[in-house]
PDB file of C-alpha atoms in Angstrom:
ATOM      1  CA  MET A   1      -4.792  -8.282  -5.399  1.00  0.00           C
ATOM      2  CA  LYS A   2      -1.919 -10.308  -4.025  1.00  0.00           C
ATOM      3  CA  ALA A   3       1.649  -8.177  -3.719  1.00  0.00           C
ATOM      4  CA  THR A   4       4.736 -10.194  -2.679  1.00  0.00           C
ATOM      5  CA  VAL A   5       7.188  -8.196  -1.079  1.00  0.00           C
ATOM      6  CA  THR A   6      10.676  -9.954  -0.996  1.00  0.00           C
ATOM      7  CA  VAL A   7      13.304  -8.150   1.814  1.00  0.00           C
ATOM      8  CA  MET A   8      17.189  -9.196   1.564  1.00  0.00           C
ATOM      9  CA  LEU A   9      20.034  -7.947   3.343  1.00  0.00           C
ATOM     10  CA  LYS A  10      21.946  -5.642   1.095  1.00  0.00           C
ATOM     11  CA  ASN A  11      25.329  -7.339  -0.440  1.00  0.00           C
ATOM     12  CA  GLY A  12      28.134  -6.092   2.161  1.00  0.00           C
ATOM     13  CA  VAL A  13      26.132  -6.607   4.204  1.00  0.00           C
ATOM     14  CA  LEU A  14      26.731  -9.577   6.669  1.00  0.00           C
ATOM     15  CA  ASP A  15      24.488 -12.737   6.633  1.00  0.00           C
ATOM     16  CA  PRO A  16      24.944 -15.140   9.151  1.00  0.00           C
ATOM     17  CA  GLN A  17      21.712 -16.913   8.271  1.00  0.00           C
ATOM     18  CA  GLY A  18      22.921 -17.651   5.071  1.00  0.00           C
ATOM     19  CA  LYS A  19      26.184 -18.752   6.035  1.00  0.00           C
ATOM     20  CA  ALA A  20      24.973 -20.877   8.572  1.00  0.00           C
ATOM     21  CA  ILE A  21      22.179 -22.342   6.185  1.00  0.00           C
ATOM     22  CA  ALA A  22      25.864 -22.325   3.592  1.00  0.00           C
ATOM     23  CA  HIS A  23      27.147 -24.572   6.581  1.00  0.00           C
ATOM     24  CA  ALA A  24      24.548 -26.998   7.047  1.00  0.00           C
ATOM     25  CA  LEU A  25      24.074 -27.527   3.618  1.00  0.00           C
ATOM     26  CA  GLY A  26      27.893 -28.938   3.246  1.00  0.00           C
ATOM     27  CA  THR A  27      27.016 -31.081   6.449  1.00  0.00           C
ATOM     28  CA  LEU A  28      24.393 -32.715   5.050  1.00  0.00           C
ATOM     29  CA  GLY A  29      26.979 -33.880   1.853  1.00  0.00           C
ATOM     30  CA  PHE A  30      24.851 -30.650  -0.781  1.00  0.00           C
ATOM     31  CA  SER A  31      28.370 -29.917  -2.565  1.00  0.00           C
ATOM     32  CA  GLY A  32      28.803 -26.911  -5.154  1.00  0.00           C
ATOM     33  CA  VAL A  33      26.792 -24.478  -3.206  1.00  0.00           C
ATOM     34  CA  ALA A  34      28.986 -21.186  -3.776  1.00  0.00           C
ATOM     35  CA  ASP A  35      26.474 -18.982  -1.453  1.00  0.00           C
ATOM     36  CA  VAL A  36      23.749 -18.488   0.402  1.00  0.00           C
ATOM     37  CA  ARG A  37      21.347 -15.343   1.084  1.00  0.00           C
ATOM     38  CA  ALA A  38      18.555 -16.135   3.329  1.00  0.00           C
ATOM     39  CA  GLY A  39      15.238 -13.134   3.199  1.00  0.00           C
ATOM     40  CA  LYS A  40      12.023 -12.711   4.327  1.00  0.00           C
ATOM     41  CA  VAL A  41       9.158 -12.700   1.625  1.00  0.00           C
ATOM     42  CA  ILE A  42       5.772 -11.081   3.011  1.00  0.00           C
ATOM     43  CA  GLU A  43       2.517 -11.836   0.947  1.00  0.00           C
ATOM     44  CA  LEU A  44       0.022  -9.323   0.801  1.00  0.00           C
ATOM     45  CA  ASP A  45      -3.625 -10.038   0.321  1.00  0.00           C
ATOM     46  CA  LEU A  46      -4.775  -6.392  -0.600  1.00  0.00           C
ATOM     47  CA  ALA A  47      -8.409  -5.011  -1.756  1.00  0.00           C
ATOM     48  CA  GLU A  48      -6.965  -2.550  -3.979  1.00  0.00           C
ATOM     49  CA  THR A  49      -7.306  -4.114  -7.583  1.00  0.00           C
ATOM     50  CA  ASP A  50      -5.431  -1.165  -9.397  1.00  0.00           C
ATOM     51  CA  PRO A  51      -1.996  -3.538 -10.038  1.00  0.00           C
ATOM     52  CA  VAL A  52      -0.028   0.147 -10.173  1.00  0.00           C
ATOM     53  CA  LYS A  53      -1.667   1.486  -7.066  1.00  0.00           C
ATOM     54  CA  ALA A  54      -0.920  -2.187  -5.303  1.00  0.00           C
ATOM     55  CA  ARG A  55       2.611  -1.682  -5.990  1.00  0.00           C
ATOM     56  CA  ALA A  56       2.620   1.726  -4.703  1.00  0.00           C
ATOM     57  CA  ALA A  57       0.839   0.678  -1.466  1.00  0.00           C
ATOM     58  CA  ALA A  58       3.068  -2.435  -1.263  1.00  0.00           C
ATOM     59  CA  GLU A  59       5.888  -0.123  -1.721  1.00  0.00           C
ATOM     60  CA  GLU A  60       5.747   1.858   0.775  1.00  0.00           C
ATOM     61  CA  MET A  61       4.601  -0.577   3.066  1.00  0.00           C
ATOM     62  CA  ALA A  62       7.969  -2.341   2.803  1.00  0.00           C
ATOM     63  CA  ARG A  63       9.552   1.383   3.627  1.00  0.00           C
ATOM     64  CA  LYS A  64       7.984   2.183   6.473  1.00  0.00           C
ATOM     65  CA  LEU A  65       7.330  -1.132   7.986  1.00  0.00           C
ATOM     66  CA  LEU A  66       8.650  -4.618   6.052  1.00  0.00           C
ATOM     67  CA  ALA A  67      12.244  -3.432   5.538  1.00  0.00           C
ATOM     68  CA  ASN A  68      14.873  -1.942   7.475  1.00  0.00           C
ATOM     69  CA  THR A  69      16.633  -0.001   4.581  1.00  0.00           C
ATOM     70  CA  VAL A  70      19.436   0.627   5.813  1.00  0.00           C
ATOM     71  CA  ILE A  71      20.281  -2.908   5.397  1.00  0.00           C
ATOM     72  CA  GLU A  72      17.833  -4.165   3.991  1.00  0.00           C
ATOM     73  CA  SER A  73      17.147  -4.004   0.244  1.00  0.00           C
ATOM     74  CA  PHE A  74      13.220  -5.006  -0.873  1.00  0.00           C
ATOM     75  CA  ARG A  75      11.617  -5.797  -4.551  1.00  0.00           C
ATOM     76  CA  VAL A  76       8.099  -6.132  -5.197  1.00  0.00           C
ATOM     77  CA  ALA A  77       5.960  -8.050  -7.431  1.00  0.00           C
ATOM     78  CA  VAL A  78       2.026  -7.651  -7.737  1.00  0.00           C
ATOM     79  CA  GLU A  79      -0.159 -10.358  -9.368  1.00  0.00           C
ATOM     80  CA  GLU A  80      -3.342 -10.074 -10.324  1.00  0.00           C
TER      81      GLU A  80
ATOM     82  CA  MET B   1      23.111 -21.150 -11.402  1.00  0.00           C
ATOM     83  CA  LYS B   2      21.177 -19.352  -8.904  1.00  0.00           C
ATOM     84  CA  ALA B   3      18.027 -21.418  -7.420  1.00  0.00           C
ATOM     85  CA  THR B   4      16.094 -19.265  -5.108  1.00  0.00           C
ATOM     86  CA  VAL B   5      13.956 -21.315  -2.222  1.00  0.00           C
ATOM     87  CA  THR B   6      10.242 -19.846  -0.778  1.00  0.00           C
ATOM     88  CA  VAL B   7       9.111 -21.340   2.019  1.00  0.00           C
ATOM     89  CA  MET B   8       5.505 -20.369   3.411  1.00  0.00           C
ATOM     90  CA  LEU B   9       3.529 -22.181   6.242  1.00  0.00           C
ATOM     91  CA  LYS B  10       0.813 -24.184   4.412  1.00  0.00           C
ATOM     92  CA  ASN B  11      -3.086 -22.375   4.775  1.00  0.00           C
ATOM     93  CA  GLY B  12      -4.153 -23.483   7.935  1.00  0.00           C
ATOM     94  CA  VAL B  13      -1.179 -23.460   9.745  1.00  0.00           C
ATOM     95  CA  LEU B  14      -1.704 -20.383  12.109  1.00  0.00           C
ATOM     96  CA  ASP B  15       0.753 -17.626  11.067  1.00  0.00           C
ATOM     97  CA  PRO B  16       1.748 -15.009  14.152  1.00  0.00           C
ATOM     98  CA  GLN B  17       3.955 -13.450  11.995  1.00  0.00           C
ATOM     99  CA  GLY B  18       1.695 -12.210   9.394  1.00  0.00           C
ATOM    100  CA  LYS B  19      -1.334 -11.481  11.709  1.00  0.00           C
ATOM    101  CA  ALA B  20       1.718  -8.977  13.862  1.00  0.00           C
ATOM    102  CA  ILE B  21       2.405  -7.408  10.422  1.00  0.00           C
ATOM    103  CA  ALA B  22      -1.351  -6.795   9.181  1.00  0.00           C
ATOM    104  CA  HIS B  23      -1.697  -5.010  13.124  1.00  0.00           C
ATOM    105  CA  ALA B  24       1.406  -2.809  12.167  1.00  0.00           C
ATOM    106  CA  LEU B  25       0.004  -1.850   8.846  1.00  0.00           C
ATOM    107  CA  GLY B  26      -3.628  -1.324  10.316  1.00  0.00           C
ATOM    108  CA  THR B  27      -1.559   0.758  12.978  1.00  0.00           C
ATOM    109  CA  LEU B  28       0.401   2.929  10.279  1.00  0.00           C
ATOM    110  CA  GLY B  29      -2.477   3.580   8.540  1.00  0.00           C
ATOM    111  CA  PHE B  30      -2.629   1.443   5.397  1.00  0.00           C
ATOM    112  CA  SER B  31      -5.991   0.302   4.970  1.00  0.00           C
ATOM    113  CA  GLY B  32      -7.361  -2.598   2.858  1.00  0.00           C
ATOM    114  CA  VAL B  33      -4.960  -5.396   3.601  1.00  0.00           C
ATOM    115  CA  ALA B  34      -7.269  -8.560   3.693  1.00  0.00           C
ATOM    116  CA  ASP B  35      -4.481 -10.891   4.971  1.00  0.00           C
ATOM    117  CA  VAL B  36      -0.243 -10.752   5.232  1.00  0.00           C
ATOM    118  CA  ARG B  37       1.259 -14.486   4.992  1.00  0.00           C
ATOM    119  CA  ALA B  38       4.814 -14.187   6.124  1.00  0.00           C
ATOM    120  CA  GLY B  39       7.667 -16.621   5.193  1.00  0.00           C
ATOM    121  CA  LYS B  40      11.388 -17.239   4.669  1.00  0.00           C
ATOM    122  CA  VAL B  41      13.537 -16.607   0.713  1.00  0.00           C
ATOM    123  CA  ILE B  42      16.462 -18.378   0.609  1.00  0.00           C
ATOM    124  CA  GLU B  43      18.705 -17.614  -2.633  1.00  0.00           C
ATOM    125  CA  LEU B  44      21.123 -20.681  -3.049  1.00  0.00           C
ATOM    126  CA  ASP B  45      24.587 -19.783  -5.780  1.00  0.00           C
ATOM    127  CA  LEU B  46      24.675 -23.291  -6.788  1.00  0.00           C
ATOM    128  CA  ALA B  47      27.429 -24.384  -9.385  1.00  0.00           C
ATOM    129  CA  GLU B  48      25.591 -26.541 -11.238  1.00  0.00           C
ATOM    130  CA  THR B  49      24.419 -25.734 -14.218  1.00  0.00           C
ATOM    131  CA  ASP B  50      22.021 -27.427 -15.341  1.00  0.00           C
ATOM    132  CA  PRO B  51      18.649 -25.647 -14.814  1.00  0.00           C
ATOM    133  CA  VAL B  52      16.921 -30.014 -14.225  1.00  0.00           C
ATOM    134  CA  LYS B  53      19.864 -30.776 -12.096  1.00  0.00           C
ATOM    135  CA  ALA B  54      19.753 -27.421 -10.151  1.00  0.00           C
ATOM    136  CA  ARG B  55      16.243 -27.572  -9.286  1.00  0.00           C
ATOM    137  CA  ALA B  56      16.388 -30.984  -7.935  1.00  0.00           C
ATOM    138  CA  ALA B  57      19.632 -30.627  -5.882  1.00  0.00           C
ATOM    139  CA  ALA B  58      17.674 -27.272  -4.344  1.00  0.00           C
ATOM    140  CA  GLU B  59      14.243 -29.258  -3.715  1.00  0.00           C
ATOM    141  CA  GLU B  60      16.324 -32.033  -2.383  1.00  0.00           C
ATOM    142  CA  MET B  61      17.529 -29.377  -0.172  1.00  0.00           C
ATOM    143  CA  ALA B  62      14.537 -27.276   0.498  1.00  0.00           C
ATOM    144  CA  ARG B  63      13.061 -31.173   1.308  1.00  0.00           C
ATOM    145  CA  LYS B  64      16.098 -32.079   4.178  1.00  0.00           C
ATOM    146  CA  LEU B  65      16.683 -28.063   5.718  1.00  0.00           C
ATOM    147  CA  LEU B  66      15.025 -25.671   4.380  1.00  0.00           C
ATOM    148  CA  ALA B  67      11.597 -25.948   4.933  1.00  0.00           C
ATOM    149  CA  ASN B  68       9.592 -27.853   7.626  1.00  0.00           C
ATOM    150  CA  THR B  69       7.404 -30.362   5.458  1.00  0.00           C
ATOM    151  CA  VAL B  70       4.761 -31.005   7.973  1.00  0.00           C
ATOM    152  CA  ILE B  71       3.628 -26.950   8.419  1.00  0.00           C
ATOM    153  CA  GLU B  72       5.536 -25.372   5.693  1.00  0.00           C
ATOM    154  CA  SER B  73       5.496 -25.711   1.734  1.00  0.00           C
ATOM    155  CA  PHE B  74       7.728 -24.516  -1.023  1.00  0.00           C
ATOM    156  CA  ARG B  75       8.703 -23.755  -4.066  1.00  0.00           C
ATOM    157  CA  VAL B  76      11.701 -23.213  -6.010  1.00  0.00           C
ATOM    158  CA  ALA B  77      12.869 -20.614  -8.712  1.00  0.00           C
ATOM    159  CA  VAL B  78      16.053 -21.296 -11.002  1.00  0.00           C
ATOM    160  CA  GLU B  79      17.302 -18.628 -12.947  1.00  0.00           C
ATOM    161  CA  GLU B  80      20.500 -18.582 -14.995  1.00  0.00           C
TER     162      GLU B  80
END
C-alpha cells in the first residue's frame, strides 16, 4: 500500500525556496504568479494492507522523522 | 487558482534521499517499509482563473524551471 506524505512549511513561516522560485518564474516571463510555496513529498511503499493502519503508520513516521512539526505541517494520502 | 506541481525522480534513477529516509525509519523501529521515494512539491498561487490555462501554465513552468526532465518526472494538479 502506498502512502504519500506531503510536508509544507506552515503559513507564516518564511519560505525562501518558494520566494526564489517565484522570482525565477518572473525572470522567465511567467506573470500572474501571486505566491509560491515549496515543500517535500515522501512516497512510502508500505507492507501494511489496511488503509487505516497504513495512514496511522505514515502519520507517526511524519511526526517522528519526516516533518519538523514546529515549523512544518504535513498531510497524508493513502492509495491502494 | 492553485496549482500543485509534484516533482519526483524517474523510476530507475537512484534516490539517495529516499534511501536515507528508509534507513532512518528502520532505525526508529518502523518495519514494513518496502521503499521510499523523496520528491518536491511546489504550490503555485496563480492569477489565472481558467483551470485548463492554469494547468498549461503550470506544466510549462515545470518543464522550464521546476523539474529537470532528464531525471525527473512531474505531475500537475489544479484546484479552485
